[in-house]
Amino acid sequence: MTTRRKIAAGNWKMNGLQQALTEVEALSAANPAPGCEVIICPPATLLRSMAKRCAEAAINVGGQDCHQNSAGAHTGDISAEMVADTGATHVIVGHSERRETYGETDALVRAKTTAAWGAGLTAIVCIGETLDQRESGATLDIVGGQLAGSIPDGASGENLVVAYEPVWAIGTGKIPTYGEIEEVHDFIRARLVRRFGDTTGNAVRVLYGGSMKPDNAAEIGALSNVDGGLVGGASLKAADFGKIVAGLS
Ligand code: PEP
C-alpha cells in the first residue's frame, strides 16, 4: 500500500503585492509543523522574496507558469530555470485559465512540463472538464485525453503532481458531488498506473481543485485517490488557508 503525503497548494493567481508576504508568516505561525506538504504559488513578482521567507518555514514555493524554452526572445515570459533560480521548487502548468485565455494546448503543456523537469522543478499539471463537457458525459474522455497529452514520459512521484480541476468549479463556489470527485480521481490513478507502472502510478499525488474551502477540505481530502488540494481564492488569507492545511493534515 502506497502512502502519499497530502499537499495543500495555494494558487494566488494575479493577486498579492509585497505586503501580502506577511500572510506567509501568519500561515507558518498558525501551522508550524503541518501534517501535509504546503506549497504557495504567488505571482512571479513575489517568488524570490517568498522563497527567502519560506526557507525557514515548512512551506514550498511554486511558480504559476513557465515558458517551454529555456531562454530567448519571449517578451514577458519567464523560463523554468528562472522560476527555479528564485528558490521555487514547483511550477503550475496548464491551469485552465491559461488554457482558456492563451489557448494553451496539451502539447504546449507537455513541453512546459518537460522544461520544468529540466530545471529541477516539480510540475503541477492541471486538467479538468468544462461544464458543457461534464453535462454531455464527456468528463472521463476529456480528462483522460488531457492527462495523456499533457504529461511527458519520465514522470515520477517527485517530479509530477496532477491537479484535477473541473473548470466550472473554479471560483464559482460549486463543486462536484464527492462521488463524482472520486470517480475522476480513481480514473486518473488507473491511467497513471497503466502508463507509468504500479510504483510511479501510485506515487504521483493527484490534487482536487475548484472551490475548496475550510469547510469542505477535510471531507474532500479523505476521498479515494485525493491527495490534497489546489486552492485559489481561499489560499489568499492565512486564516482560511491555515484551516485548509489543517483539514488536509
Ligand atoms: C484554481 O484556480 O486553481 C482554483 C482552484 O480556484 P478556486 O479555489 O478559487 O476555485
Short mmCIF file of C-alpha atoms and ligand atoms in Angstrom, two decimals:
data_model
loop_
_atom_site.label_atom_id
_atom_site.label_comp_id
_atom_site.label_asym_id
_atom_site.label_seq_id
_atom_site.Cartn_x
_atom_site.Cartn_y
_atom_site.Cartn_z
CA MET A 1 0.00 0.00 0.00
CA THR A 2 1.46 3.35 -1.08
CA THR A 3 1.39 6.21 1.38
CA ARG A 4 1.18 9.56 -0.32
CA ARG A 5 1.76 12.68 1.74
CA LYS A 6 -1.09 15.10 1.23
CA ILE A 7 -0.47 18.51 -0.34
CA ALA A 8 -2.15 21.86 0.30
CA ALA A 9 -1.15 24.08 -2.62
CA GLY A 10 -2.25 27.71 -2.86
CA ASN A 11 -2.53 29.42 -6.24
CA TRP A 12 -2.57 33.16 -5.64
CA LYS A 13 -3.13 33.90 -9.34
CA MET A 14 -2.67 37.64 -10.13
CA ASN A 15 -3.09 38.70 -6.52
CA GLY A 16 -0.59 39.98 -4.00
CA LEU A 17 1.76 42.92 -3.52
CA GLN A 18 4.80 42.93 -1.23
CA GLN A 19 2.67 43.36 1.87
CA ALA A 20 0.90 40.07 1.14
CA LEU A 21 4.10 38.27 2.13
CA THR A 22 3.05 38.68 5.76
CA GLU A 23 0.33 36.10 5.09
CA VAL A 24 3.08 33.50 4.86
CA GLU A 25 4.36 34.38 8.31
CA ALA A 26 0.83 34.17 9.70
CA LEU A 27 0.32 30.80 7.99
CA SER A 28 3.59 29.49 9.29
CA ALA A 29 2.87 30.71 12.83
CA ALA A 30 -0.55 29.04 12.80
CA ASN A 31 0.76 25.78 11.28
CA PRO A 32 4.40 25.47 12.39
CA ALA A 33 4.55 21.71 11.74
CA PRO A 34 1.83 20.95 9.19
CA GLY A 35 0.86 17.34 8.65
CA CYS A 36 0.82 17.88 4.91
CA GLU A 37 3.14 19.44 2.36
CA VAL A 38 2.33 23.13 1.90
CA ILE A 39 3.09 24.92 -1.36
CA ILE A 40 2.32 28.55 -2.16
CA CYS A 41 2.35 29.77 -5.75
CA PRO A 42 2.45 33.59 -5.68
CA PRO A 43 2.72 35.84 -8.72
CA ALA A 44 6.18 35.86 -10.31
CA THR A 45 6.97 39.25 -8.75
CA LEU A 46 6.87 37.71 -5.27
CA LEU A 47 8.62 34.41 -5.98
CA ARG A 48 12.09 35.40 -4.79
CA SER A 49 11.05 37.16 -1.62
CA MET A 50 8.54 34.42 -0.83
CA ALA A 51 11.19 31.73 -1.30
CA LYS A 52 13.53 33.62 1.05
CA ARG A 53 10.85 33.96 3.71
CA CYS A 54 9.87 30.31 3.39
CA ALA A 55 13.41 28.97 3.64
CA GLU A 56 12.97 28.51 7.39
CA ALA A 57 9.28 27.57 7.24
CA ALA A 58 7.77 24.24 6.25
CA ILE A 59 6.40 25.84 3.08
CA ASN A 60 7.47 25.25 -0.52
CA VAL A 61 7.11 27.87 -3.20
CA GLY A 62 5.95 27.43 -6.77
CA GLY A 63 5.53 29.48 -9.93
CA GLN A 64 2.20 29.70 -11.74
CA ASP A 65 3.56 29.08 -15.25
CA CYS A 66 6.79 28.83 -17.20
CA HIS A 67 7.80 29.11 -20.83
CA GLN A 68 8.68 25.93 -22.68
CA ASN A 69 12.04 27.35 -23.86
CA SER A 70 14.95 27.96 -21.54
CA ALA A 71 15.79 31.46 -22.84
CA GLY A 72 15.28 33.75 -25.81
CA ALA A 73 13.10 36.42 -27.38
CA HIS A 74 9.88 35.82 -25.43
CA THR A 75 8.88 39.19 -24.07
CA GLY A 76 7.01 38.98 -20.81
CA ASP A 77 7.61 35.27 -20.24
CA ILE A 78 9.75 33.53 -17.66
CA SER A 79 11.57 30.24 -18.11
CA ALA A 80 11.52 27.26 -15.80
CA GLU A 81 15.18 27.98 -14.96
CA MET A 82 14.17 31.49 -13.88
CA VAL A 83 11.44 30.08 -11.65
CA ALA A 84 13.94 27.65 -10.10
CA ASP A 85 16.50 30.44 -9.77
CA THR A 86 14.18 32.26 -7.35
CA GLY A 87 14.34 29.32 -4.96
CA ALA A 88 10.98 27.91 -6.02
CA THR A 89 10.64 24.13 -6.20
CA HIS A 90 7.35 23.74 -8.07
CA VAL A 91 5.52 25.25 -11.01
CA ILE A 92 1.87 25.03 -12.06
CA VAL A 93 1.40 24.29 -15.77
CA GLY A 94 -1.75 24.01 -17.86
CA HIS A 95 -4.07 25.85 -15.47
CA SER A 96 -7.48 26.16 -17.15
CA GLU A 97 -7.21 29.96 -17.04
CA ARG A 98 -4.12 29.70 -19.25
CA ARG A 99 -5.63 27.01 -21.44
CA GLU A 100 -8.69 29.23 -21.97
CA THR A 101 -7.13 32.70 -22.12
CA TYR A 102 -3.98 31.87 -24.05
CA GLY A 103 -5.16 28.80 -25.95
CA GLU A 104 -2.58 26.55 -24.31
CA THR A 105 -2.84 23.07 -25.78
CA ASP A 106 -1.93 19.72 -24.25
CA ALA A 107 1.19 19.68 -26.46
CA LEU A 108 2.31 23.04 -25.09
CA VAL A 109 1.60 21.98 -21.51
CA ARG A 110 3.65 18.86 -22.14
CA ALA A 111 6.56 20.98 -23.43
CA LYS A 112 6.30 23.21 -20.35
CA THR A 113 6.33 20.14 -18.11
CA THR A 114 9.49 18.92 -19.85
CA ALA A 115 11.04 22.36 -19.32
CA ALA A 116 10.04 22.31 -15.63
CA TRP A 117 11.67 18.91 -15.15
CA GLY A 118 14.78 20.12 -16.96
CA ALA A 119 15.07 22.92 -14.40
CA GLY A 120 14.61 20.51 -11.50
CA LEU A 121 11.08 21.69 -10.67
CA THR A 122 8.09 19.56 -9.77
CA ALA A 123 5.33 20.25 -12.29
CA ILE A 124 1.77 20.61 -11.03
CA VAL A 125 -0.13 19.72 -14.20
CA CYS A 126 -3.76 20.89 -14.27
CA ILE A 127 -6.52 19.10 -16.14
CA GLY A 128 -10.31 19.28 -15.98
CA GLU A 129 -13.52 19.44 -17.94
CA THR A 130 -15.82 22.38 -18.71
CA LEU A 131 -19.49 22.38 -17.69
CA ASP A 132 -20.60 21.53 -21.24
CA GLN A 133 -18.22 18.60 -21.31
CA ARG A 134 -19.49 17.32 -17.95
CA GLU A 135 -23.13 17.74 -18.94
CA SER A 136 -22.55 15.87 -22.17
CA GLY A 137 -20.99 12.94 -20.30
CA ALA A 138 -17.51 13.54 -21.73
CA THR A 139 -15.64 14.15 -18.45
CA LEU A 140 -13.51 11.00 -18.40
CA ASP A 141 -12.68 11.26 -22.11
CA ILE A 142 -11.57 14.87 -21.68
CA VAL A 143 -9.58 14.22 -18.51
CA GLY A 144 -8.01 11.09 -19.99
CA GLY A 145 -7.00 12.96 -23.14
CA GLN A 146 -5.53 15.89 -21.23
CA LEU A 147 -3.65 13.55 -18.91
CA ALA A 148 -2.13 11.59 -21.79
CA GLY A 149 -1.34 14.70 -23.82
CA SER A 150 0.00 16.98 -21.11
CA ILE A 151 2.42 14.65 -19.34
CA PRO A 152 5.68 13.60 -20.99
CA ASP A 153 7.37 10.24 -20.46
CA GLY A 154 9.64 10.18 -17.43
CA ALA A 155 7.13 11.05 -14.71
CA SER A 156 7.88 10.16 -11.12
CA GLY A 157 6.33 10.69 -7.71
CA GLU A 158 8.82 13.50 -7.17
CA ASN A 159 8.62 15.44 -10.42
CA LEU A 160 4.87 15.31 -11.06
CA VAL A 161 1.70 16.32 -9.25
CA VAL A 162 -1.60 16.19 -11.14
CA ALA A 163 -4.37 18.65 -10.26
CA TYR A 164 -7.89 17.69 -11.30
CA GLU A 165 -9.78 20.97 -11.52
CA PRO A 166 -13.27 20.95 -13.05
CA VAL A 167 -13.28 24.30 -14.87
CA TRP A 168 -16.85 25.02 -13.78
CA ALA A 169 -15.90 24.63 -10.11
CA ILE A 170 -13.07 27.17 -10.17
CA GLY A 171 -14.01 30.35 -8.35
CA THR A 172 -17.74 29.56 -8.52
CA GLY A 173 -18.45 28.05 -5.11
CA LYS A 174 -19.80 24.95 -6.89
CA ILE A 175 -18.18 21.56 -6.55
CA PRO A 176 -18.91 18.14 -8.00
CA THR A 177 -20.51 15.59 -5.68
CA TYR A 178 -18.00 13.63 -3.65
CA GLY A 179 -18.89 10.57 -5.74
CA GLU A 180 -18.07 12.47 -8.92
CA ILE A 181 -14.74 13.61 -7.50
CA GLU A 182 -13.85 10.03 -6.54
CA GLU A 183 -14.86 8.72 -9.96
CA VAL A 184 -12.44 11.09 -11.70
CA HIS A 185 -9.61 10.61 -9.21
CA ASP A 186 -9.90 6.81 -9.36
CA PHE A 187 -9.84 7.07 -13.16
CA ILE A 188 -6.73 9.31 -13.11
CA ARG A 189 -4.99 6.89 -10.74
CA ALA A 190 -5.80 3.94 -13.02
CA ARG A 191 -4.48 5.82 -16.07
CA LEU A 192 -1.27 6.79 -14.24
CA VAL A 193 -0.69 3.17 -13.20
CA ARG A 194 -1.42 1.89 -16.70
CA ARG A 195 1.05 4.31 -18.27
CA PHE A 196 3.82 4.57 -15.68
CA GLY A 197 3.51 1.26 -13.82
CA ASP A 198 2.47 0.44 -10.27
CA THR A 199 5.23 2.18 -8.36
CA THR A 200 5.21 5.51 -10.16
CA GLY A 201 1.49 5.46 -10.89
CA ASN A 202 0.72 5.05 -7.20
CA ALA A 203 3.32 7.60 -6.09
CA VAL A 204 2.11 10.62 -8.09
CA ARG A 205 -0.10 12.88 -5.97
CA VAL A 206 -3.47 13.83 -7.50
CA LEU A 207 -4.98 17.03 -6.09
CA TYR A 208 -8.55 18.25 -6.32
CA GLY A 209 -9.04 21.92 -7.20
CA GLY A 210 -12.17 24.05 -7.50
CA SER A 211 -13.84 25.95 -4.65
CA MET A 212 -12.01 24.06 -1.91
CA LYS A 213 -12.74 25.88 1.36
CA PRO A 214 -12.08 25.45 5.08
CA ASP A 215 -15.43 23.71 5.48
CA ASN A 216 -15.00 21.08 2.76
CA ALA A 217 -11.22 20.46 2.65
CA ALA A 218 -11.10 17.63 5.19
CA GLU A 219 -14.00 15.76 3.57
CA ILE A 220 -12.62 16.18 0.05
CA GLY A 221 -9.14 15.23 1.25
CA ALA A 222 -10.50 11.98 2.68
CA LEU A 223 -11.94 10.81 -0.66
CA SER A 224 -10.37 7.94 -2.56
CA ASN A 225 -7.26 8.94 -4.50
CA VAL A 226 -7.50 12.59 -3.46
CA ASP A 227 -4.05 13.57 -2.23
CA GLY A 228 -4.83 17.15 -1.27
CA GLY A 229 -5.99 20.34 -2.90
CA LEU A 230 -5.00 23.12 -5.26
CA VAL A 231 -6.71 26.15 -3.77
CA GLY A 232 -7.29 29.53 -5.39
CA GLY A 233 -9.37 32.15 -3.60
CA ALA A 234 -9.24 30.52 -0.18
CA SER A 235 -5.43 30.43 -0.22
CA LEU A 236 -5.03 34.21 -0.16
CA LYS A 237 -5.70 34.68 3.53
CA ALA A 238 -3.69 32.74 6.08
CA ALA A 239 -6.75 32.40 8.30
CA ASP A 240 -8.61 30.38 5.64
CA PHE A 241 -5.67 28.58 4.08
CA GLY A 242 -4.41 27.57 7.52
CA LYS A 243 -7.72 25.80 8.15
CA ILE A 244 -7.43 24.03 4.81
CA VAL A 245 -3.87 22.96 5.67
CA ALA A 246 -5.18 21.62 8.98
CA GLY A 247 -8.08 19.88 7.24
CA LEU A 248 -5.73 18.11 4.84
CA SER A 249 -3.20 17.18 7.53
C1 PEP B 1 -7.71 27.42 -9.01
O1 PEP B 1 -7.78 28.43 -9.71
O2 PEP B 1 -6.78 26.62 -9.18
C2 PEP B 1 -8.74 27.21 -8.02
C3 PEP B 1 -8.89 26.01 -7.53
O3 PEP B 1 -9.50 28.30 -7.66
P1 PEP B 1 -10.63 28.38 -6.51
O4 PEP B 1 -10.13 27.60 -5.32
O5 PEP B 1 -10.79 29.82 -6.23
O6 PEP B 1 -11.85 27.74 -7.09
#
